[in-house]
Coordinates of C-alpha atoms in Angstrom, one line a residue:
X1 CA -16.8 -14.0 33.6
X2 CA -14.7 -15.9 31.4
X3 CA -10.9 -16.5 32.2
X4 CA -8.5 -15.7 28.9
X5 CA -5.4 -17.1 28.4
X6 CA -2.4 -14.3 28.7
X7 CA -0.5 -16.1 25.8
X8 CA -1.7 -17.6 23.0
X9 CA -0.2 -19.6 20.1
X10 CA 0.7 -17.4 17.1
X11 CA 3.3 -17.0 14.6
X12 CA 3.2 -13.6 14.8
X13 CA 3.6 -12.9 18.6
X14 CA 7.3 -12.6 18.0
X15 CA 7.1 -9.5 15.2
X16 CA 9.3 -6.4 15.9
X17 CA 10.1 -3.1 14.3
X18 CA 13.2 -2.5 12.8
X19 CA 14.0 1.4 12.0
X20 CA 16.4 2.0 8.9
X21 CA 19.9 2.9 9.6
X22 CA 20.8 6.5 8.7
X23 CA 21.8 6.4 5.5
X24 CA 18.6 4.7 4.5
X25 CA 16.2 7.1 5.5
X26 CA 15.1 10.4 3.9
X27 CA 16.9 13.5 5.3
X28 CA 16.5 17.4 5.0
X29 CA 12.7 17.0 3.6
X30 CA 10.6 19.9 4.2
X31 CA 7.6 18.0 6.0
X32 CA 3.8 19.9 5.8
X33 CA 3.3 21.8 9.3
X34 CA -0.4 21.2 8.5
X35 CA -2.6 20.0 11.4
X36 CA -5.1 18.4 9.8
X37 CA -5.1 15.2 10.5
X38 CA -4.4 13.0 7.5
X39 CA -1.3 10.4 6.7
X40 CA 0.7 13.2 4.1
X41 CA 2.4 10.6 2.9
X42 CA 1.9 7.7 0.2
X43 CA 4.2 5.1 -0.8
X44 CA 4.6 2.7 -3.4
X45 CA 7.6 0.1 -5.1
X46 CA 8.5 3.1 -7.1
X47 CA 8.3 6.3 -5.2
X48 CA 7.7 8.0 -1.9
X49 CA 5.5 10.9 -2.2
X50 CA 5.4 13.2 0.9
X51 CA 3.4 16.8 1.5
X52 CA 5.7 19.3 1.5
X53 CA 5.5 23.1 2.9
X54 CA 5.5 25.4 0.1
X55 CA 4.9 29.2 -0.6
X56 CA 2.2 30.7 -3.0
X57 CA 0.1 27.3 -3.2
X58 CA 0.5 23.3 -2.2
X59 CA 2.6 20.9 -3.0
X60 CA 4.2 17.5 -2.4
X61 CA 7.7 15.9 -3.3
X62 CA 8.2 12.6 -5.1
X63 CA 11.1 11.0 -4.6
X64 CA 12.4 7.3 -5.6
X65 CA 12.4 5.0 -3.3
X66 CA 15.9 4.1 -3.9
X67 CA 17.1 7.9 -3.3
X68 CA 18.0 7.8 0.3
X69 CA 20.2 10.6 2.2
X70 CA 20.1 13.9 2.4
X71 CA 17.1 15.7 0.3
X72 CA 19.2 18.4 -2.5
X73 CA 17.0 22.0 -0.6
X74 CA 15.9 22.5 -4.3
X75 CA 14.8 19.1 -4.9
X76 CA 11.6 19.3 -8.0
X77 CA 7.9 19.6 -6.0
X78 CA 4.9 18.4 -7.6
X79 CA 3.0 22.2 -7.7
X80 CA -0.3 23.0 -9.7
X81 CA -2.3 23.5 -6.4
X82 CA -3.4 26.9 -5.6
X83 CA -4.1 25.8 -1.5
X84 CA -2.4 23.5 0.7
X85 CA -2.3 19.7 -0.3
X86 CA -4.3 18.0 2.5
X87 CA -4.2 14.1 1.1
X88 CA -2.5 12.2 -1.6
X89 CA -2.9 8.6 -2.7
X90 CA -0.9 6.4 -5.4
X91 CA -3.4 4.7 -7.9
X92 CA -3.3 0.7 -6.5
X93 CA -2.7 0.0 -10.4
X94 CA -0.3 2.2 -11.6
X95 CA 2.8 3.2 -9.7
X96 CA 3.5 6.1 -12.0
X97 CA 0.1 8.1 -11.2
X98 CA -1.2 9.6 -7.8
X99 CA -3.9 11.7 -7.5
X100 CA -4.0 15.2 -4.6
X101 CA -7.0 17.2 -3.2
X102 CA -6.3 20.7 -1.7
X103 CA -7.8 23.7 -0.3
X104 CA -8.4 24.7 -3.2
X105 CA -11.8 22.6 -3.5
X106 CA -10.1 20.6 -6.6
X107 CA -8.3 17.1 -6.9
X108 CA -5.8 16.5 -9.7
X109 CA -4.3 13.7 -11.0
X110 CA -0.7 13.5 -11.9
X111 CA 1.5 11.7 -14.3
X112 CA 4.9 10.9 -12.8
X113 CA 8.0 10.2 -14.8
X114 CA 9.9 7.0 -14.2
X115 CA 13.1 9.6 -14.8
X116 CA 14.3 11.6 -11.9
X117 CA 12.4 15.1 -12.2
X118 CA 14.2 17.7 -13.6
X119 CA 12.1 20.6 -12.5
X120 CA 8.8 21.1 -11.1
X121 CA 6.1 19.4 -12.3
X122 CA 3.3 21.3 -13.3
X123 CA 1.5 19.9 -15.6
X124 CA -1.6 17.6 -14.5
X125 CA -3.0 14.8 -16.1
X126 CA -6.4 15.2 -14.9
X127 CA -8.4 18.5 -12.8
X128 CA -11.7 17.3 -11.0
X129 CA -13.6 20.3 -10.4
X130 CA -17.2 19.6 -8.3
X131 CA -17.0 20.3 -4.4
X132 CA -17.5 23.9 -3.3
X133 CA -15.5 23.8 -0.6
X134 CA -12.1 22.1 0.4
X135 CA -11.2 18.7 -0.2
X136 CA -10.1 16.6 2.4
X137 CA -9.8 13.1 1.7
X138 CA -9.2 11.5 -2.0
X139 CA -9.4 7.4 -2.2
X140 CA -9.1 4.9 -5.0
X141 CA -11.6 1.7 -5.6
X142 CA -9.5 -1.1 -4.7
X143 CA -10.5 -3.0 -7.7
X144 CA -12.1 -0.7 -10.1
X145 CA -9.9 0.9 -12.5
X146 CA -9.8 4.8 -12.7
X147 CA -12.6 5.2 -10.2
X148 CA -11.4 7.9 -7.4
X149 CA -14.1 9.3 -4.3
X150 CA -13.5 12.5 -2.7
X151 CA -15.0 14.1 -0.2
X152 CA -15.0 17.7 0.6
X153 CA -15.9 20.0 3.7
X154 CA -19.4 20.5 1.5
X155 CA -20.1 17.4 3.5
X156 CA -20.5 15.3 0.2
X157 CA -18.9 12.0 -1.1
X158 CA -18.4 12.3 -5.0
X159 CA -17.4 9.1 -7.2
X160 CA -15.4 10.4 -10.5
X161 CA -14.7 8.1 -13.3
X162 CA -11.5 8.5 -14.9
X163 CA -11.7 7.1 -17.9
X164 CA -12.4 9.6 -20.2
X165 CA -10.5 11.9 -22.7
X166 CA -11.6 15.7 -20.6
X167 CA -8.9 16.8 -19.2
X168 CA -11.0 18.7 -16.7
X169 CA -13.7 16.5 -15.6
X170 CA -16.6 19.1 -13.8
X171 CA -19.8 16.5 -13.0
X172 CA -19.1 13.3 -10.4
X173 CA -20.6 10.3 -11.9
X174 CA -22.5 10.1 -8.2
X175 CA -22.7 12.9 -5.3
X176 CA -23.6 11.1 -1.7
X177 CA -25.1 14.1 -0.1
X178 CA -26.4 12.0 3.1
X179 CA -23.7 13.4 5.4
X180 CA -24.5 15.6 8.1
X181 CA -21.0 17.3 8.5
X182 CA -17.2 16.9 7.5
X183 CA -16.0 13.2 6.7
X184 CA -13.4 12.3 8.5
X185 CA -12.2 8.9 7.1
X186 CA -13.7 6.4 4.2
X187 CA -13.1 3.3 4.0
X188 CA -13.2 0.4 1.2
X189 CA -14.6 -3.5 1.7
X190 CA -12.7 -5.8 -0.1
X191 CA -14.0 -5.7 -3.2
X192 CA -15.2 -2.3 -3.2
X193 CA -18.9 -3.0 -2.7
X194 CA -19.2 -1.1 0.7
X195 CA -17.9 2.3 1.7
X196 CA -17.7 2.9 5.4
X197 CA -17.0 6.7 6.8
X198 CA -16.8 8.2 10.1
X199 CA -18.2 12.2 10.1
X200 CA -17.8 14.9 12.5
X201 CA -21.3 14.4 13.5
X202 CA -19.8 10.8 15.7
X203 CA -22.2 8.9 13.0
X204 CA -20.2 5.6 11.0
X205 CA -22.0 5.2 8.1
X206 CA -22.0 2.2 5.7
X207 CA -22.8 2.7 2.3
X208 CA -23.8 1.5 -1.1
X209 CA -20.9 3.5 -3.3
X210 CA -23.2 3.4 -6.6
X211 CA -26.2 4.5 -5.3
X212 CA -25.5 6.7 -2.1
X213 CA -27.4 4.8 0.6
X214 CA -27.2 4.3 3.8
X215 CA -27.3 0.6 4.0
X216 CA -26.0 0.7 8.1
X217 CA -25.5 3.8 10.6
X218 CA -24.3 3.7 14.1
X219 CA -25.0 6.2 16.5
X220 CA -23.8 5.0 19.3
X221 CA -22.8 8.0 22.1
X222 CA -20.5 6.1 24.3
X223 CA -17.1 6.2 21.2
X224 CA -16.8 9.5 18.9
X225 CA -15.4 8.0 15.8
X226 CA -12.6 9.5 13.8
X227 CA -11.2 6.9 11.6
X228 CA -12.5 3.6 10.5
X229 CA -11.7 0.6 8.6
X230 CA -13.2 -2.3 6.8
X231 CA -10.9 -5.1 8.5
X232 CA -10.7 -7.9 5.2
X233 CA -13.3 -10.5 5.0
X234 CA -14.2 -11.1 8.6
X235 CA -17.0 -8.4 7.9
X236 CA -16.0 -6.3 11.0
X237 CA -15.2 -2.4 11.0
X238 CA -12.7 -1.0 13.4
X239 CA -12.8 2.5 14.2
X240 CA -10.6 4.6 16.5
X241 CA -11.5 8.0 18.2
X242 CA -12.2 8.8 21.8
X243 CA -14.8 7.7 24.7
X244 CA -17.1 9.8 26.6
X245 CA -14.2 10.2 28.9
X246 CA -11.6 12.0 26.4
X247 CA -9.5 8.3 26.4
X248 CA -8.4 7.4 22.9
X249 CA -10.6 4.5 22.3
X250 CA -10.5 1.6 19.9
X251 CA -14.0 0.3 19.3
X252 CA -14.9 -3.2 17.2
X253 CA -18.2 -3.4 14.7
X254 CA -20.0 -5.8 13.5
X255 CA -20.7 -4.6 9.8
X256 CA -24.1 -6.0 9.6
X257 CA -25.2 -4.4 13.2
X258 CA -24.1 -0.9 13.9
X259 CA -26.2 -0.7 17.0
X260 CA -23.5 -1.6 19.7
X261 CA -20.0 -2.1 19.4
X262 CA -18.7 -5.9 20.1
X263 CA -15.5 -4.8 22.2
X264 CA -14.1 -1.0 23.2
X265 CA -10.4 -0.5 24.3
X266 CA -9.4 2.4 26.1
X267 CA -5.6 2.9 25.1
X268 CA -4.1 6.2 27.3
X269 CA -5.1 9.9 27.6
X270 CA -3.2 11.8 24.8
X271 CA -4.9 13.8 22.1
X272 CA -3.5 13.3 19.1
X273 CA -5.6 10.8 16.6
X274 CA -4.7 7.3 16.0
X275 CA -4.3 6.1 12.5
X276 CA -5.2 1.8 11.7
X277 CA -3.7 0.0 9.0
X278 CA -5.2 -3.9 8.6
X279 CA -3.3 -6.1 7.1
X280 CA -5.4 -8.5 5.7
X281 CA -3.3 -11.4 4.9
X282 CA -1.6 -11.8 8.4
X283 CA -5.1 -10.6 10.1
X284 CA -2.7 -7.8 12.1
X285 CA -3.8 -5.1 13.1
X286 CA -1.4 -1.7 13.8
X287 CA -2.4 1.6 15.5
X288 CA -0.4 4.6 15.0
X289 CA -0.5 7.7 17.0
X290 CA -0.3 11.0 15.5
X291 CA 2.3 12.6 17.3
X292 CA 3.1 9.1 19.4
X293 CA 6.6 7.8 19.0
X294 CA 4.9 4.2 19.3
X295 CA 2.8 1.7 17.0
X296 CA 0.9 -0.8 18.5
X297 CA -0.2 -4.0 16.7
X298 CA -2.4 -6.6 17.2
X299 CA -3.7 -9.5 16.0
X300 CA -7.4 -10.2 15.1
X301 CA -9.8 -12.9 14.8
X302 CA -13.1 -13.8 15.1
X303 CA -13.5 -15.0 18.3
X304 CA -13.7 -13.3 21.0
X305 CA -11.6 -11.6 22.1
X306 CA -11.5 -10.4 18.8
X307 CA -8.7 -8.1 19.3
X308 CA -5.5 -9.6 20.8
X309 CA -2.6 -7.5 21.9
X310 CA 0.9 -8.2 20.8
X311 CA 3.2 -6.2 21.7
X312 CA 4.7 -2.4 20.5
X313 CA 7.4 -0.7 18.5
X314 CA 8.3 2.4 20.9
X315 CA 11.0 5.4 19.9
X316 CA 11.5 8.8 21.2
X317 CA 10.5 10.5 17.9
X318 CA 7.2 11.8 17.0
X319 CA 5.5 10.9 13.9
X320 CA 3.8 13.7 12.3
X321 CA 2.1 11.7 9.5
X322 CA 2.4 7.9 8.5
X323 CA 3.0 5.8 4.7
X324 CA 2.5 2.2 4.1
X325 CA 3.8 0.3 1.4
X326 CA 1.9 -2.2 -0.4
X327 CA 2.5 -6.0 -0.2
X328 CA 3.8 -6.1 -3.2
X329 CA 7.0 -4.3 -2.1
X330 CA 8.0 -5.8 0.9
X331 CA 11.5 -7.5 1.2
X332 CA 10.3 -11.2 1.5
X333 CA 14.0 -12.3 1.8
X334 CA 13.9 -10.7 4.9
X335 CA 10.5 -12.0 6.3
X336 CA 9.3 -8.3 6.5
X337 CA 5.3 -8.5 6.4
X338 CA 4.7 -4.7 6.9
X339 CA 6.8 -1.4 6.3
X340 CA 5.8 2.0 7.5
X341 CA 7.1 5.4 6.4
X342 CA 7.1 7.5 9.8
X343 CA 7.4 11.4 9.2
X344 CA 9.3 12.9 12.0
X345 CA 9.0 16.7 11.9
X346 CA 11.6 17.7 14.7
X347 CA 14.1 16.1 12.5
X348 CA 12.7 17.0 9.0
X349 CA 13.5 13.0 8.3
X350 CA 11.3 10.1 6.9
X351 CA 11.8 6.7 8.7
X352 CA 11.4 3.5 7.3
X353 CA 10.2 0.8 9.9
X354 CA 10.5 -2.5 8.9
X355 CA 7.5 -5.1 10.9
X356 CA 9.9 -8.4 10.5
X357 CA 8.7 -11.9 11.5
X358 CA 12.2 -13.5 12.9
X359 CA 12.5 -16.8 11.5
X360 CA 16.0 -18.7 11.3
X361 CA 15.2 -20.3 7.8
X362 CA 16.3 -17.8 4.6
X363 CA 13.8 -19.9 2.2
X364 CA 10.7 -17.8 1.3
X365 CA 8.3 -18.5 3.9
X366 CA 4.5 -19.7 2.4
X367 CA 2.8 -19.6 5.6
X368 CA 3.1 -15.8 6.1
X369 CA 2.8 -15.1 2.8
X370 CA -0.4 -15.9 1.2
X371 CA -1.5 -14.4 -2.2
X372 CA -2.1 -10.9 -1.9
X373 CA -4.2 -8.6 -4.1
X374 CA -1.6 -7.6 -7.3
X375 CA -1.6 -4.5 -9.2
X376 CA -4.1 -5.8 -11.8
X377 CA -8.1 -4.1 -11.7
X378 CA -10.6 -6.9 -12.0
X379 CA -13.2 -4.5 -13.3
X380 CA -13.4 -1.4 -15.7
X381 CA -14.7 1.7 -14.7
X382 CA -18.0 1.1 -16.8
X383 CA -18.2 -2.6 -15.4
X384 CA -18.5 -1.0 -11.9
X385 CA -20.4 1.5 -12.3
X386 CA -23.0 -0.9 -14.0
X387 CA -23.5 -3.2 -11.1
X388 CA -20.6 -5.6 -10.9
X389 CA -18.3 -6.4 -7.9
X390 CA -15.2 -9.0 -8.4
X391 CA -12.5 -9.7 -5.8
X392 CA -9.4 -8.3 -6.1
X393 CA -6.6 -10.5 -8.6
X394 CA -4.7 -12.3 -6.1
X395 CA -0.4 -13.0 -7.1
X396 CA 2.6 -14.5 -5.0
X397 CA 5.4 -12.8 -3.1
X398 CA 7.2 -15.4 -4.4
X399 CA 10.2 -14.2 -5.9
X400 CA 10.5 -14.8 -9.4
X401 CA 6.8 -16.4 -9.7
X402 CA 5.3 -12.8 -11.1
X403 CA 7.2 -10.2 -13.3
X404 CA 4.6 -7.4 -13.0
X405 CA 4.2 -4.7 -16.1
X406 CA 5.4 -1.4 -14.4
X407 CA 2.1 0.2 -16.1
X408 CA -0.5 -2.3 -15.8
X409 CA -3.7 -1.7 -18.4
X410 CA -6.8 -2.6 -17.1
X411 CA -8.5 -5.8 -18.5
X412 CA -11.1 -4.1 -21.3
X413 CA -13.1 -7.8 -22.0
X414 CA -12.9 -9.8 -18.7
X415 CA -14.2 -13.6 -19.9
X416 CA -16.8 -14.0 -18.3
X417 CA -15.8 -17.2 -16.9
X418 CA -12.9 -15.9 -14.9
X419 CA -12.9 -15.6 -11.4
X420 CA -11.6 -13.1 -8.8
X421 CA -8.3 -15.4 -7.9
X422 CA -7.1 -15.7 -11.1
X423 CA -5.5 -13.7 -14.0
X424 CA -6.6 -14.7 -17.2
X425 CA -4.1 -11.4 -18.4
X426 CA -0.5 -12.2 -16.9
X427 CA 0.0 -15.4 -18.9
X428 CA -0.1 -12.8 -22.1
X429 CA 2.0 -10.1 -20.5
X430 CA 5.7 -12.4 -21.8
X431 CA 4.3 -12.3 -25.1
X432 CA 3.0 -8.6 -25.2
X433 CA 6.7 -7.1 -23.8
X434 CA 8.4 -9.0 -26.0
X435 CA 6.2 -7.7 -28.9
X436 CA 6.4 -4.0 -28.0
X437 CA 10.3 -4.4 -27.3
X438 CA 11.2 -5.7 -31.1
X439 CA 11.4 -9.2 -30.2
X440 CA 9.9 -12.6 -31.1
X441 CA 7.8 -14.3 -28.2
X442 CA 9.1 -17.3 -27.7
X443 CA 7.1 -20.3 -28.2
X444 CA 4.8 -22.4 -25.8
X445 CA 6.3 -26.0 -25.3
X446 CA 3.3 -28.4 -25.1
X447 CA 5.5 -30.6 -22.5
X448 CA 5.8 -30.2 -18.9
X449 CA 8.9 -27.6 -18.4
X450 CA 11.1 -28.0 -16.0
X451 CA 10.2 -26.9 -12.3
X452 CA 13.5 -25.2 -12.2
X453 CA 12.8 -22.5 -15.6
X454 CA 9.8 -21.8 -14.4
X455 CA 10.7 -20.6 -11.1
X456 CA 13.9 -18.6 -12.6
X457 CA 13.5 -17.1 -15.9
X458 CA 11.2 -14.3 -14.9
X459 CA 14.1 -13.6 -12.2
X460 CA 16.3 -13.5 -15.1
X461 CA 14.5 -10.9 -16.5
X462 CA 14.3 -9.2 -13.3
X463 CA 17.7 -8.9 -12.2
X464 CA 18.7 -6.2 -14.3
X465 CA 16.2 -3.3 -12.6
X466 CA 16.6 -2.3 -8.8
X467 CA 13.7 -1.3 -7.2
X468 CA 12.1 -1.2 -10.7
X469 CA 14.7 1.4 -12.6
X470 CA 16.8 -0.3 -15.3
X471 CA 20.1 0.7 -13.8
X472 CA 21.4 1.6 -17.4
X473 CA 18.6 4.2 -17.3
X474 CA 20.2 6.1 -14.0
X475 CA 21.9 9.5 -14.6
X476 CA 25.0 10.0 -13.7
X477 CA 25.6 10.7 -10.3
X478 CA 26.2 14.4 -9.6
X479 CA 27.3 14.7 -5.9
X480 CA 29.7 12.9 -4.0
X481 CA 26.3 11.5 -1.8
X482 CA 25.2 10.2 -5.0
X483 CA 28.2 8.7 -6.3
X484 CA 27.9 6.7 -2.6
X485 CA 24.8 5.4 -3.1
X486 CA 25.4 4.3 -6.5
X487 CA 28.7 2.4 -5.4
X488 CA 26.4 0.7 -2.8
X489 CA 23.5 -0.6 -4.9
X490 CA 26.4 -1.7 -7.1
X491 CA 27.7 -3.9 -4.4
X492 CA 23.9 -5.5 -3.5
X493 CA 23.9 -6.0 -6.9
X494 CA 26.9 -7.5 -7.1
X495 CA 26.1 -9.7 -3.8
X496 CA 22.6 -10.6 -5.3
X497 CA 24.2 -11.4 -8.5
X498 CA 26.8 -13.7 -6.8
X499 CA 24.1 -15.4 -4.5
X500 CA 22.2 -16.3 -8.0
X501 CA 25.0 -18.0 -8.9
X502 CA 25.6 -20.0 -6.0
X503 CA 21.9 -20.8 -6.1
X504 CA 22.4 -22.1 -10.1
X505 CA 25.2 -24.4 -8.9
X506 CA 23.4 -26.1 -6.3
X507 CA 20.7 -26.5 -8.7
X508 CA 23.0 -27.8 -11.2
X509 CA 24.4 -30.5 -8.6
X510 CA 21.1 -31.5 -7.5
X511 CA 20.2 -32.5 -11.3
X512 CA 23.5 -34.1 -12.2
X513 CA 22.5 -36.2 -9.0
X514 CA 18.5 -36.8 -10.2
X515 CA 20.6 -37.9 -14.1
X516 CA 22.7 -40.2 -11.9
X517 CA 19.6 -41.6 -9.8
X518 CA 17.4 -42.2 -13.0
X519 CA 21.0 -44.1 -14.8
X520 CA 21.5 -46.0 -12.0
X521 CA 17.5 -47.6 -11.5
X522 CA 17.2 -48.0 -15.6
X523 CA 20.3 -50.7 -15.1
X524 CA 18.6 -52.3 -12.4

């Protein structure tokens, strides 16, 4: 037997939760009593969407991310559905449309105003009408553009392609029909060549997503599978459920050999089901309990042993459901690397967790931040679906090194020599906004610019919106709570504005000192 070290070396040993004060989290919001066991919640940069209980059909609240406090009791839902709302995802490339399955066996896709709704929305963008029974699940190719999967409790997978002018879309372009009861969980490889799902029938299934194969299948009796993920590009699969003894049970796969799992960990005895989230860049791994108070993360690598504990966040409060938000709208200042949305039922309250690695320095910290996938599709719907797989478009937390388009258009004519880590498109995104707003592009200067512009004129541009609204844009606030939280994003403006300042001066200093250098050696 081989001895393991209790501690290892990693950066991320250290990482703890940090729950929102008060004021920042979402109060009075009517959370879904539903028991089925999905996240009912989605987040993005923009917005928080959450399933909401509602009489005479389903629906689900948007609200912006910036709008903390107390919920208004008549706050606009998102209604259309004629049965509950049992999942609803954000499209990865466009922060202004989500799409929502219901009892009702259909799935719509919504258009959300970057204005503050003024009633309910009604009107969808988009019906999908195809599964015969209710829809359970609803999931977005993660680098496909308007390519959303569904699957139903008709026991079938159906692949729908967006991009067309119907407004009511009635045949799938694919139906995967190989499943022998209700899917529980799908799941995505990284460039959205594979589809993994866990059924009612304890079968994980790995599949080609174009033609409906079963490429792997594990039928392994000894872990009954309820979710499962694709864990990045170390071509594992974790899955979460219980062991023949009723424990809830973590179980490791290799992707390639479903036959037996390469490590099971018995957690405790509850009941409720346990939600992963992978984060690929860190390799971290965190495990949420539905109706825990804790979330335990990990970190994972390809040796053994493959999965190696860290530590937990534990409160008293009960999550009913969970969000996550993207990379892309983390607070790097801050050294956050993850940020759950916990949904706490008791208290009708959403609570933001912050995952923070502590680190003394304030400069933006490379080595846990790599390039992370953007909000740019590398294919088109049709490239897809004809055969092609690319790797997701890769862009830096940096601040100030990306400005992204709030609607991002997906690339129509990818040159054919451009590969998965680049993005042939964002050095034509300055010109293109400056065309549609009435303005000349400026010109490209041949000579090297200087290190400094580069880094801080798409900040420029970027300090006047807060958490991508153009503050001009706001309405004026109504309540007293409002007026509140307007006076405070004022003063982190204000703040922000004032470090920028300080940050120009330095810079300013440090090149009068370079002009003085470079006077001094030319008289030498």
């Amino acid at each position: 037997m081989s001895w393991h070290p209790q501690y290892r070396s990693s950066k991320f040993r250290h990482v703890f939760g940090k729950p929102a004060s008060k004021e920042n989290c979402y109060d009075s919001v009517p959370i879904t009593r539903s028991v089925h066991d999905n996240h009912f919640c989605a987040v993005n940069p923009h917005f928080i969407a959450v399933v909401t209980e509602c009489a005479g059909g389903g629906a689900f609240l948007v609200i912006p991310l910036h709008q903390t406090g107390k919920l208004d009791p008549h706050y606009p839902k998102v209604c259309g559905h004629r049965g509950n709302v049992l999942d609803i995802k954000w499209n990865p490339f466009d922060d202004f449309e989500i799409a929502s399955c219901s009892e009702d066996t259909t799935i719509k896709i919504w258009d959300i105003p970057k204005q503050l709704l003024a009633r309910n929305l009604t009107a969808y963008k988009k019906e999908l009408v195809g599964h015969s029974r209710r829809v359970g699940l609803v999931e977005w190719h993660p680098t496909a553009a308007n390519i959303l999967f569904s699957s139903g409790y008709d026991y079938k997978v159906m692949v729908w392609n967006l991009d067309t002018k119907e407004s009511v879309i009635v045949s799938p372009v694919r139906t995967i029909t190989c499943h022998q009861d209700v899917i529980l969980s799908m799941s995505f490889n990284t460039n959205g060549s594979l589809l993994a799902t866990a059924c009612k029938d304890r079968k994980i299934r790995i599949l080609d997503p174009r033609l409906g194969t079963i490429l792997q299948e594990a039928s392994y009796k000894g872990h009954r599978a309820n979710k499962v993920l694709f864990l990045g590009n170390l071509n594992k699969l974790l899955s979460t459920g219980t062991s023949r003894w009723n424990n809830r049970q973590m179980a490791l796969w290799d992707q390639d050999n479903l036959s037996v799992p390469l490590t099971e960990e018995d957690l405790d005895g509850s009941s409720g089901v346990l939600f992963p989230f992978y984060d690929m860049d860190t390799n971290m791994l965190y495990v949420v309990g539905k109706g825990d108070g804790n979330i335990r993360y990990y970190e994972v690598s390809a040796e053994k042993p493959h999965l190696n504990y860290l530590t937990e966040y534990r409160s008293y409060n009960p999550q009913k459901g969970i969000g996550a938000m993207p990379k892309r709208g983390l607070d790097v200042s801050s050294c956050e690397i993850f940020r759950f949305y916990k949904l706490i039922t008791t208290k009708s309250l959403i609570e933001p967790i912050s995952m923070i690695v502590p680190r003394r320095s304030e400069s933006y910290q490379e080595d846990i931040y790599p390039p992370t996938a953007g909000a740019q599709p590398s294919l088109t719907a049709r490239e897809w679906l004809s055969g092609m797989n690319r790797e997701p478009i890769l862009v830096s937390l940096r601040p100030g090194s990306q400005l992204l388009s709030p609607r991002p258009q997906p690339p129509e004519k990818p040159h054919p020599t451009s590969t998965a880590r680049t993005s042939p498109l964002l050095s034509d995104q300055p010109a293109k906004r400056s065309a549609e707003d009435g303005q000349r592009p400026f010109p490209q200067l041949e000579g090297k610019a200087p290190r400094w512009a580069a880094e801080h004129r798409p900040e420029e541009k970027k300090s006047w919106l807060t958490n991508g609204f153009d503050i001009f844009e706001c309405p004026p606030p109504k309540t007293e709570n409002e007026l509140l939280q307007m006076f405070y994003r004022q003063q982190e403006e204000i703040r922000r504005l004032r470090e920028l300042v300080t940050q120009r001066e330095v810079q300013a200093k440090q090149l009068e000192l370079e002009i003085k250098n470079l006077r001094m050696g030319s008289e030498f």
